[in-house]
CSV table of C-alpha atoms in Angstrom, one decimal:
chain,number,residue,atom,x,y,z
C,1,MET,CA,24.2,-4.0,1.4
C,2,ASN,CA,24.7,-7.7,0.3
C,3,LEU,CA,21.6,-9.7,-0.5
C,4,GLU,CA,23.3,-12.8,-1.7
C,5,ASN,CA,20.9,-15.3,-0.1
C,6,THR,CA,17.9,-13.4,-1.3
C,7,GLU,CA,19.2,-13.2,-4.9
C,8,LYS,CA,19.9,-16.9,-5.0
C,9,LEU,CA,16.3,-17.6,-3.9
C,10,LEU,CA,14.8,-15.3,-6.5
C,11,LEU,CA,16.9,-16.8,-9.3
C,12,ARG,CA,15.9,-20.3,-8.2
C,13,LYS,CA,12.2,-19.3,-8.3
C,14,VAL,CA,12.6,-17.9,-11.8
C,15,LYS,CA,14.3,-21.2,-12.9
C,16,GLU,CA,11.4,-23.1,-11.3
C,17,LYS,CA,8.9,-20.9,-13.2
C,18,ASP,CA,7.3,-19.5,-10.0
C,19,PHE,CA,7.5,-16.1,-11.8
C,20,ASP,CA,9.4,-14.6,-14.6
C,21,SER,CA,9.4,-10.9,-13.5
C,22,TYR,CA,10.4,-9.5,-10.2
C,23,ALA,CA,11.7,-6.4,-8.4
C,24,VAL,CA,12.7,-6.6,-4.7
C,25,ILE,CA,13.7,-3.4,-3.0
C,26,VAL,CA,15.2,-3.5,0.5
C,27,TYR,CA,15.8,-0.5,2.7
C,28,ALA,CA,17.5,-1.0,6.1
C,29,ARG,CA,18.8,1.9,8.3
C,30,GLY,CA,19.7,4.1,5.4
C,31,ASN,CA,21.1,1.3,3.2
C,32,GLU,CA,19.2,0.4,0.0
C,33,LYS,CA,19.4,-2.5,-2.5
C,34,CYS,CA,17.3,-3.3,-5.5
C,35,LEU,CA,17.2,-6.7,-7.1
C,36,TYR,CA,15.5,-7.1,-10.6
C,37,SER,CA,14.9,-9.9,-13.1
C,38,PRO,CA,16.6,-9.2,-16.5
C,39,ASN,CA,13.3,-8.1,-18.0
C,40,VAL,CA,12.5,-5.5,-15.2
C,41,ASN,CA,13.9,-2.1,-14.3
C,42,MET,CA,12.8,0.9,-12.1
C,43,ASP,CA,10.2,1.9,-14.7
C,44,THR,CA,8.5,-1.5,-15.4
C,45,TYR,CA,4.8,-1.6,-14.8
C,46,PHE,CA,3.3,-4.2,-12.4
C,47,ASP,CA,-0.4,-4.7,-11.8
C,48,ILE,CA,-0.2,-3.9,-8.0
C,49,ALA,CA,-3.7,-5.4,-7.4
C,50,SER,CA,-4.8,-4.7,-3.8
C,51,MET,CA,-1.7,-2.7,-3.0
C,52,GLY,CA,-3.6,0.1,-4.6
C,53,LYS,CA,-5.7,0.1,-1.5
C,54,VAL,CA,-2.8,1.8,0.3
C,55,LEU,CA,-0.8,3.3,-2.6
C,56,VAL,CA,-4.0,5.2,-3.6
C,57,THR,CA,-7.2,4.9,-1.7
C,58,SER,CA,-6.5,4.8,2.0
C,59,THR,CA,-3.6,7.3,1.6
C,60,LEU,CA,-6.0,9.7,0.0
C,61,ILE,CA,-8.6,9.1,2.7
C,62,LEU,CA,-5.9,9.9,5.3
C,63,LYS,CA,-4.9,12.9,3.4
C,64,ALA,CA,-8.5,14.1,3.4
C,65,LEU,CA,-8.6,13.5,7.1
C,66,SER,CA,-5.5,15.7,7.5
C,67,GLU,CA,-7.2,18.4,5.5
C,68,ASN,CA,-10.3,18.2,7.7
C,69,LYS,CA,-12.4,17.2,4.6
C,70,ILE,CA,-13.7,14.1,6.4
C,71,SER,CA,-13.9,12.5,9.9
C,72,LEU,CA,-13.3,8.8,10.7
C,73,ASP,CA,-16.8,8.9,12.2
C,74,ASP,CA,-18.5,10.1,9.1
C,75,MET,CA,-21.2,7.6,8.0
C,76,LEU,CA,-22.2,6.3,4.7
C,77,ASN,CA,-25.6,8.1,4.7
C,78,LYS,CA,-23.6,11.4,4.5
C,79,PHE,CA,-22.3,10.4,1.1
C,80,PHE,CA,-25.0,7.9,-0.2
C,81,SER,CA,-28.5,9.1,0.5
C,82,TYR,CA,-29.8,5.7,-0.7
C,83,ALA,CA,-27.8,3.7,1.9
C,84,PRO,CA,-30.3,1.2,3.5
C,85,ALA,CA,-30.9,1.5,7.2
C,86,GLU,CA,-28.6,-1.4,8.2
C,87,LYS,CA,-25.7,0.2,6.4
C,88,ALA,CA,-26.4,3.9,6.8
C,89,ASN,CA,-24.3,4.2,10.0
C,90,ILE,CA,-21.3,2.4,8.8
C,91,THR,CA,-18.3,4.7,9.3
C,92,ILE,CA,-15.2,5.5,7.2
C,93,LYS,CA,-13.1,4.0,10.0
C,94,GLN,CA,-15.0,0.7,9.7
C,95,LEU,CA,-14.4,0.7,5.9
C,96,LEU,CA,-10.7,1.3,6.4
C,97,THR,CA,-10.4,-1.5,9.0
C,98,HIS,CA,-12.5,-4.0,7.1
C,99,THR,CA,-15.0,-4.2,10.0
C,100,SER,CA,-18.0,-2.8,8.1
C,101,GLY,CA,-19.7,-6.1,7.3
C,102,ILE,CA,-19.7,-5.2,3.6
C,103,VAL,CA,-17.9,-8.0,1.7
C,104,ARG,CA,-16.9,-8.6,-1.9
C,105,TYR,CA,-19.7,-9.5,-4.4
C,106,PRO,CA,-19.2,-9.7,-8.1
C,107,ILE,CA,-20.3,-6.4,-9.7
C,108,PRO,CA,-22.8,-7.1,-12.6
C,109,GLU,CA,-21.8,-5.7,-16.0
C,110,GLU,CA,-25.2,-4.0,-16.5
C,111,CYS,CA,-24.7,-2.2,-13.2
C,112,ALA,CA,-21.2,-1.0,-13.9
C,113,GLY,CA,-22.3,0.5,-17.2
C,114,LYS,CA,-24.6,2.9,-15.4
C,115,GLY,CA,-22.0,4.8,-13.4
C,116,ASN,CA,-20.6,5.0,-9.9
C,117,ASP,CA,-23.8,5.6,-8.1
C,118,ALA,CA,-25.3,2.5,-9.6
C,119,VAL,CA,-22.3,0.5,-8.5
C,120,ALA,CA,-22.4,2.0,-5.0
C,121,GLU,CA,-26.1,1.3,-4.8
C,122,PHE,CA,-25.5,-2.3,-5.8
C,123,ILE,CA,-22.8,-2.7,-3.1
C,124,LEU,CA,-25.0,-1.1,-0.5
C,125,ASN,CA,-27.9,-3.5,-1.3
C,126,THR,CA,-25.8,-6.6,-1.0
C,127,PRO,CA,-26.3,-8.5,2.3
C,128,LEU,CA,-24.0,-7.7,5.2
C,129,SER,CA,-21.7,-10.5,6.3
C,130,PHE,CA,-21.9,-9.4,9.9
C,131,GLU,CA,-23.1,-6.6,12.1
C,132,PRO,CA,-20.8,-3.6,11.5
C,133,GLY,CA,-18.0,-3.3,14.1
C,134,LYS,CA,-18.4,-6.8,15.4
C,135,LEU,CA,-16.0,-8.8,13.1
C,136,GLN,CA,-13.3,-8.3,10.5
C,137,ILE,CA,-13.5,-9.6,6.9
C,138,TYR,CA,-11.3,-8.1,4.2
C,139,SER,CA,-13.5,-6.1,1.8
C,140,CYS,CA,-12.7,-5.0,-1.7
C,141,ASN,CA,-16.2,-3.5,-2.2
C,142,GLY,CA,-15.8,-1.4,1.0
C,143,MET,CA,-12.7,0.1,-0.6
C,144,ILE,CA,-14.5,0.8,-3.8
C,145,LEU,CA,-17.0,2.9,-1.7
C,146,LEU,CA,-14.1,4.8,-0.2
C,147,GLY,CA,-12.9,5.7,-3.7
C,148,TYR,CA,-16.4,7.0,-4.5
C,149,ILE,CA,-16.4,9.0,-1.3
C,150,LEU,CA,-13.1,10.7,-2.3
C,151,GLU,CA,-14.6,11.6,-5.7
C,152,LYS,CA,-17.6,13.2,-3.9
C,153,ILE,CA,-15.6,15.3,-1.5
C,154,TYR,CA,-13.0,16.5,-4.0
C,155,ASP,CA,-15.4,16.6,-7.0
C,156,LYS,CA,-12.8,15.0,-9.2
C,157,SER,CA,-12.1,11.5,-10.5
C,158,LEU,CA,-10.1,9.2,-8.3
C,159,GLU,CA,-7.2,9.2,-10.7
C,160,GLU,CA,-7.2,13.1,-10.9
C,161,ILE,CA,-7.1,13.2,-7.0
C,162,PHE,CA,-4.2,10.6,-7.0
C,163,ASN,CA,-2.3,12.7,-9.6
C,164,GLU,CA,-2.7,15.9,-7.7
C,165,LYS,CA,-2.1,14.7,-4.1
C,166,ILE,CA,0.3,11.8,-4.5
C,167,LYS,CA,1.8,11.4,-7.9
C,168,GLU,CA,2.9,14.9,-8.5
C,169,PRO,CA,4.1,15.8,-5.0
C,170,LEU,CA,6.2,12.6,-4.7
C,171,GLY,CA,7.6,12.9,-8.3
C,172,TYR,CA,6.3,9.7,-9.8
C,173,THR,CA,7.4,9.1,-13.4
C,174,ARG,CA,5.0,6.5,-14.9
C,175,SER,CA,2.5,5.0,-12.4
C,176,LYS,CA,-1.1,5.4,-13.4
C,177,PHE,CA,-4.5,3.7,-13.3
C,178,ASN,CA,-4.8,2.0,-16.7
C,179,ILE,CA,-2.2,0.9,-19.2
C,180,GLU,CA,-2.6,-0.5,-22.7
C,181,ILE,CA,-2.5,-4.2,-23.5
C,182,ASN,CA,0.8,-3.8,-25.3
C,183,GLU,CA,2.3,-1.1,-23.1
C,184,PRO,CA,6.1,-1.1,-23.4
C,185,ASN,CA,8.0,-2.2,-20.3
C,186,ALA,CA,5.2,-3.9,-18.5
C,187,ALA,CA,5.2,-7.3,-16.7
C,188,ILE,CA,2.3,-9.6,-17.6
C,189,CYS,CA,0.4,-10.1,-14.4
C,190,TYR,CA,-3.1,-11.2,-15.3
C,191,ARG,CA,-4.0,-14.8,-14.3
C,192,THR,CA,-6.2,-15.7,-17.2
C,193,GLU,CA,-4.8,-17.3,-20.4
C,194,ASN,CA,-5.9,-14.3,-22.5
C,195,LEU,CA,-7.7,-11.0,-22.2
C,196,ASN,CA,-10.8,-12.0,-24.1
C,197,GLY,CA,-11.2,-8.6,-25.9
C,198,LEU,CA,-10.3,-6.4,-22.9
C,199,SER,CA,-8.7,-3.1,-23.7
C,200,HIS,CA,-6.4,-3.1,-20.7
C,201,PRO,CA,-4.5,-5.9,-18.9
C,202,TRP,CA,-6.4,-5.8,-15.6
C,203,ASP,CA,-6.2,-8.9,-13.4
C,204,ASP,CA,-9.1,-8.4,-11.0
C,205,GLU,CA,-12.6,-9.5,-12.2
C,206,ASN,CA,-14.5,-6.5,-10.7
C,207,ILE,CA,-12.0,-4.1,-12.2
C,208,ARG,CA,-12.5,-5.7,-15.5
C,209,VAL,CA,-16.3,-5.2,-15.2
C,210,LEU,CA,-15.8,-1.6,-14.1
C,211,LYS,CA,-13.4,-1.0,-17.0
C,212,THR,CA,-11.1,1.1,-14.9
C,213,SER,CA,-9.0,0.8,-11.8
C,214,ALA,CA,-10.9,1.7,-8.6
C,215,GLY,CA,-10.7,2.2,-4.9
C,216,SER,CA,-10.1,-1.5,-4.4
C,217,GLY,CA,-6.9,-1.4,-6.4
C,218,GLY,CA,-5.7,-2.7,-9.8
C,219,GLN,CA,-3.5,0.2,-10.8
C,220,PHE,CA,-0.2,-0.1,-12.6
C,221,PHE,CA,2.9,1.1,-10.7
C,222,THR,CA,6.6,0.9,-11.2
C,223,PRO,CA,9.2,-0.2,-8.6
C,224,GLY,CA,10.8,3.3,-8.7
C,225,ASP,CA,7.5,5.0,-7.9
C,226,ILE,CA,6.5,2.6,-5.1
C,227,ASN,CA,10.0,3.1,-3.6
C,228,LYS,CA,9.3,6.9,-3.5
C,229,PHE,CA,6.0,6.2,-1.6
C,230,ALA,CA,7.8,3.8,0.8
C,231,LYS,CA,10.4,6.5,1.5
C,232,ALA,CA,7.7,9.0,2.3
C,233,VAL,CA,6.0,6.5,4.7
C,234,ILE,CA,9.2,5.5,6.5
C,235,SER,CA,10.1,9.2,6.9
C,236,LYS,CA,6.6,10.2,7.9
C,237,SER,CA,6.6,12.8,5.2
C,238,LYS,CA,4.0,15.6,5.4
C,239,MET,CA,3.6,15.3,1.7
C,240,LEU,CA,1.4,12.3,2.5
C,241,TYR,CA,-0.4,13.3,5.7
C,242,SER,CA,0.2,14.7,9.2
C,243,GLN,CA,2.3,13.1,11.9
C,244,GLU,CA,-0.8,12.6,14.0
C,245,VAL,CA,-2.5,10.7,11.2
C,246,PHE,CA,0.6,8.5,10.7
C,247,ASP,CA,0.4,7.5,14.4
C,248,MET,CA,-3.4,6.9,14.1
C,249,ALA,CA,-3.1,4.8,10.9
C,250,GLU,CA,-0.4,2.4,12.1
C,251,LYS,CA,-2.1,0.8,15.1
C,252,ASP,CA,-4.4,-2.2,15.3
C,253,TYR,CA,-8.1,-1.4,15.7
C,254,VAL,CA,-9.4,-4.9,15.2
C,255,GLY,CA,-8.0,-6.9,18.1
C,256,ASP,CA,-9.7,-10.3,18.7
C,257,MET,CA,-12.3,-9.6,16.0
C,258,GLY,CA,-10.0,-10.9,13.2
C,259,GLU,CA,-6.9,-10.1,11.3
C,260,GLY,CA,-5.0,-7.0,12.5
C,261,TRP,CA,-5.9,-3.8,10.7
C,262,GLY,CA,-5.0,-0.2,11.1
C,263,LEU,CA,-6.5,2.6,8.9
C,264,GLY,CA,-6.0,0.9,5.6
C,265,TRP,CA,-2.8,-0.9,6.7
C,266,LEU,CA,-2.6,-4.6,7.6
C,267,ILE,CA,-1.0,-4.8,11.0
C,268,VAL,CA,1.2,-7.9,11.6
C,269,ASP,CA,0.0,-9.9,14.6
C,270,GLU,CA,1.1,-13.3,16.1
C,271,LYS,CA,-1.0,-15.2,13.5
C,272,TYR,CA,0.5,-13.5,10.4
C,273,ARG,CA,3.2,-15.6,8.6
C,274,GLN,CA,3.8,-13.9,5.2
C,275,THR,CA,6.4,-11.5,6.6
C,276,GLY,CA,8.5,-14.1,8.2
C,277,LYS,CA,11.1,-13.1,10.8
C,278,LEU,CA,11.7,-9.7,9.2
C,279,PHE,CA,8.6,-8.0,10.3
C,280,PRO,CA,7.5,-8.7,13.9
C,281,ILE,CA,4.2,-8.0,15.6
C,282,GLY,CA,3.3,-4.3,15.1
C,283,SER,CA,4.9,-4.0,11.7
C,284,PHE,CA,2.5,-2.9,8.9
C,285,GLY,CA,2.0,-3.2,5.2
C,286,HIS,CA,-0.2,-4.6,2.4
C,287,CYS,CA,-0.2,-7.4,-0.2
C,288,GLY,CA,-1.5,-7.6,-3.8
C,289,HIS,CA,-3.0,-10.8,-5.2
C,290,THR,CA,-0.8,-10.7,-8.3
C,291,GLY,CA,2.2,-11.6,-6.1
C,292,THR,CA,3.2,-8.2,-4.6
C,293,SER,CA,3.7,-6.7,-1.2
C,294,MET,CA,5.1,-3.8,0.8
C,295,PHE,CA,5.9,-3.9,4.6
C,296,PHE,CA,7.5,-1.6,7.1
C,297,ASN,CA,9.3,-2.3,10.4
C,298,ARG,CA,9.6,1.1,12.1
C,299,ARG,CA,11.5,-0.3,15.1
C,300,GLU,CA,14.4,-1.4,12.9
C,301,ASP,CA,13.9,1.3,10.2
C,302,ILE,CA,13.3,-1.3,7.5
C,303,TYR,CA,10.9,-1.7,4.5
C,304,VAL,CA,10.7,-4.3,1.8
C,305,ILE,CA,8.8,-4.1,-1.5
C,306,ILE,CA,8.2,-7.3,-3.4
C,307,LEU,CA,6.8,-7.1,-7.0
C,308,THR,CA,6.3,-10.3,-9.0
C,309,ASN,CA,3.8,-11.9,-11.4
C,310,ALA,CA,3.7,-15.1,-9.3
C,311,THR,CA,0.0,-15.7,-9.3
C,312,ARG,CA,-0.1,-15.8,-13.1
C,313,PHE,CA,2.7,-18.4,-13.1
C,314,GLN,CA,1.0,-20.6,-10.5
C,315,ASN,CA,-2.0,-20.7,-12.7
C,316,MET,CA,0.1,-21.3,-15.9
C,317,LYS,CA,1.6,-24.4,-14.2
C,318,ASN,CA,-1.9,-25.8,-14.0
C,319,ASN,CA,-2.9,-24.9,-17.6
C,320,PHE,CA,-4.9,-21.9,-16.3
C,321,LYS,CA,-7.3,-24.3,-14.5
C,322,GLY,CA,-6.7,-22.8,-11.0
C,323,TYR,CA,-3.9,-22.2,-8.5
C,324,ASP,CA,-3.1,-22.4,-4.8
C,325,TYR,CA,-2.8,-18.8,-3.4
C,326,GLY,CA,-1.2,-20.3,-0.3
C,327,LEU,CA,1.9,-20.8,-2.5
C,328,ILE,CA,2.1,-17.1,-3.1
C,329,GLU,CA,1.8,-16.5,0.6
C,330,LYS,CA,4.6,-19.0,1.3
C,331,MET,CA,6.7,-17.2,-1.4
C,332,ARG,CA,6.5,-13.9,0.5
C,333,GLU,CA,7.5,-15.6,3.7
C,334,GLU,CA,10.5,-17.3,2.0
C,335,ILE,CA,11.7,-14.0,0.5
C,336,HIS,CA,11.3,-12.1,3.7
C,337,ASN,CA,13.2,-14.8,5.6
C,338,GLU,CA,16.1,-14.7,3.2
C,339,ILE,CA,16.3,-10.9,3.4
C,340,TYR,CA,16.3,-11.3,7.2
C,341,LYS,CA,19.2,-13.8,6.9
C,342,ASP,CA,21.1,-11.3,4.7
C,343,LEU,CA,20.5,-8.3,7.0
C,344,LYS,CA,21.2,-10.2,10.2
C,345,GLY,CA,24.6,-11.3,8.8
C,346,GLN,CA,25.6,-7.7,8.2
C,347,GLY,CA,24.3,-6.3,11.4
C,348,LEU,CA,21.5,-4.4,9.8
C,349,ILE,CA,18.9,-5.8,12.0
C,350,SER,CA,19.1,-6.3,15.7
C,351,VAL,CA,16.6,-9.1,16.5
């Protein structure tokens, strides 16, 4: 597989200081190619940000569904007895599809220090943005609740569940929840100028307050391990979950209420631009705020993993005074379109 156009774009973006670390993995109809910056290899850590929602949390929820540990119709009051009335009947399905009405609020440090139930109670006592099931707004805090639900049903920490049900079966080498500040072979992905005394290089503000990666993401994964996950998804491996659950997870449940969402997966619709020509309507995937993404096109048997530290570099360009995330979204679109051009020229994509 020749990715000449894609490689030229990536090298230009490094030269223009849009990022200094990248790994782009392209799989198309049995062919595979990996492009890396000189400071990156298959074992380099990237802060995957919200990609952890699918690489960890929703995959484990779908696994639990396959194991009959939970139902999509299970409600919050089954797991949190203190859930107020207006949130008690919110379902796992609504949390997965971001239609629960629970939205992101900053978690107070004094709350985080009191344990998971205190954090869950804080989230459940914040105002709903809309009536559950009536709209769609992306929710980190809803995914944190799903992480806590997993811990309740398996009676283990989220990382222990991840290790047992994803990391070990798929043969991951390094990926884990938290790495040290000076961890060898790790891309610097945090947006702030410095870590201000933090013990780990988390990028997300709520993760920093919680002092551990959570159901909302913020884990540290390597390109090689993410590629193992992507291969399991594209092949519908039973090591993840059942065939029936794959089919359920990859369809849009939101419709006209907002952005397309399946069970944890973002579903590409006519309004979505970040996947360019490569991933048409009905494709699925997820992005991470640090400048990462992973998308699948089952019709063409294609997936693409993009790992960068682009958000940090956009902030650096402005002396850490702010950044335009729209530029990160445009970067994804550009990379996907160059990959499309390369694959189209080699007959590896039909449309």
